Structures are given as C-alpha cells and as structure tokens.
Amino acid sequence: MADEPRLPPGQHVIDELPVLHVGEVPAFDAEKWDLRIDGEVRHPRRLTYDEVRALPSVIDTSDFHCVESWSRLGCAWDGLRFSEIAALVAPTERARFATVGCDGGYTTSLPRADLLEPDVLLAWGLDGELLKPEHGFPLRLVVPQKYAYKSAKWVRWIRFTCEQELGYWEARGYSNSADPWREERRA
Ligand SMILES: Nc1nc2c(c(=O)[nH]1)N[C@H]1C(S)=C(S)[C@@H](COP(=O)(O)O)O[C@H]1N2
Ligand SMILES: [Mo]
C-alpha cells in the first residue's frame, strides 16, 4: 500500500547485495548434488539438480533485510515456491515447522505457515542471472518477511518437524521470529 513504509525500522538501503556467511562457499557438482526432504512427511523425496530445476518456477520480486541493518530492495528472485516442495512431500498434520540445512552445516528453521507464503522461494536466480556461488547457487531459501539469516544459502535438505529446531544464528542469540517490521533482532 502506498502509505506504508517500504523500509523496516532501523534499516538503510544498499545497492549491491553484500556477501555474508560463515564458512566457505561450497563446491557444486550437478552429478552429485541432491535435495533431500523428509521428517514429518508422507512422501520423503530425494531430488536431483535437474529434477529441482524442472519443477514449476516463478519470478518473485521482494526486499531483503539483513539484521545488521542493510536492506537490498527489489530483488527479482527466480526459483520455485517452497509450497511446491511441500506439495510434493505432503507434510503430516503434526508438521508445524521445517528446518532447512545447508552445505557447510548452516541451518535455519521456520513455522510451516510462514514457509507456505507465496513469496518464499527456493531460488537459483537473481535479477535475470543465475545466482553467483557466493550468493547461494545452486539453491537458496528466500524468506523476504524475515531477517536474512532465515534465507539460507546452499540448501541441501529440508526436514519437517513437530517442534521447532533452533537454527545456527537463532541458537546464538538472534531472534527466532526475526520479523524486521517489529525489529526482532536479538532473542
Ligand atoms: N548457508 C548459509 N546461508 C546464509 C548465511 C550463512 O552464514 N550460511 N548467512 C545468512 C545471512 S546472516 C545473510 S545476511 C544472508 C546474506 O546473503 P548474501 O550473502 O547473498 O547477501 O545469507 C544468509 N544465509
Ligand atoms: Mo545477515
């Protein structure tokens, strides 16, 4: 809406997406890479890179807010909706959360309902190009309505759970709810 502010409180706009992560950028081998989805689901799946790329995709433009106070506006992410993955594996009624795990060991987690929002993507492209490896290629989670530590790069597995498992930064003092509009930075 026109009269709603575009920038969450305490944020400033930057033009280029910075590169920010713990650890190393992982090597990618399309022959060996897979995405595993399991836990509280009726149909656990292991998808190859080609299978992921063959799923219905969308381009969704959203803003990206890091807890360290920078925001990159108008990111045109190219990928598949998280809801597409959920439809494939059919989470049970008990699955109220999901943990997302990455090459290198980074994790984050979110309520299932938040992940099913239409702007939540598993993305392989940004602004008309394939993601650069340092920005998460081949696959990164994008959760525009949360601080960017929820937008895990190099996703390799998704586990649906009954209880929420704390992610990497969430276990180190950062807010688990991570809503930039309510400035939920620290727990
Ligand atoms: N695997 C992994 N994903 C991650 C991180 C990380 O350390 N490891 N850092 C998060 C944080 S804190 C931010 S701000 C964004 C930064 O994304 P960018 O490097 O593409 O700008 O990635 C998020 N995803
Ligand atoms: Mo961040």
Coordinates of N, CA and C and ligand atoms in Angstrom, one line a residue, residues 20 65-68 70 147-149 169, ligand 2:
L20 N 27.7 -12.4 2.6 CA 27.8 -12.5 4.1 C 27.4 -14.0 4.4
H65 N 16.2 -8.0 3.9 CA 16.6 -7.2 5.0 C 17.6 -8.0 5.9
C66 N 18.8 -7.5 6.1 CA 19.7 -8.2 7.0 C 19.6 -7.6 8.4
V67 N 19.8 -8.4 9.4 CA 19.7 -8.0 10.8 C 20.8 -6.9 11.1
E68 N 21.9 -6.9 10.3 CA 22.9 -5.9 10.5 C 22.6 -4.6 9.9
W70 N 21.3 -3.5 6.8 CA 21.2 -3.1 5.4 C 20.0 -3.8 4.8
Y147 N 14.3 -11.5 8.8 CA 15.7 -11.1 8.6 C 16.4 -12.2 7.8
A148 N 17.4 -11.7 7.0 CA 18.0 -12.6 6.0 C 18.8 -13.8 6.5
Y149 N 19.0 -13.9 7.8 CA 19.6 -15.1 8.3 C 18.7 -16.3 8.2
W169 N 22.0 -19.2 13.8 CA 22.1 -17.9 14.5 C 21.0 -17.8 15.6
Ligands
MO2 MO 22.6 -11.2 8.0

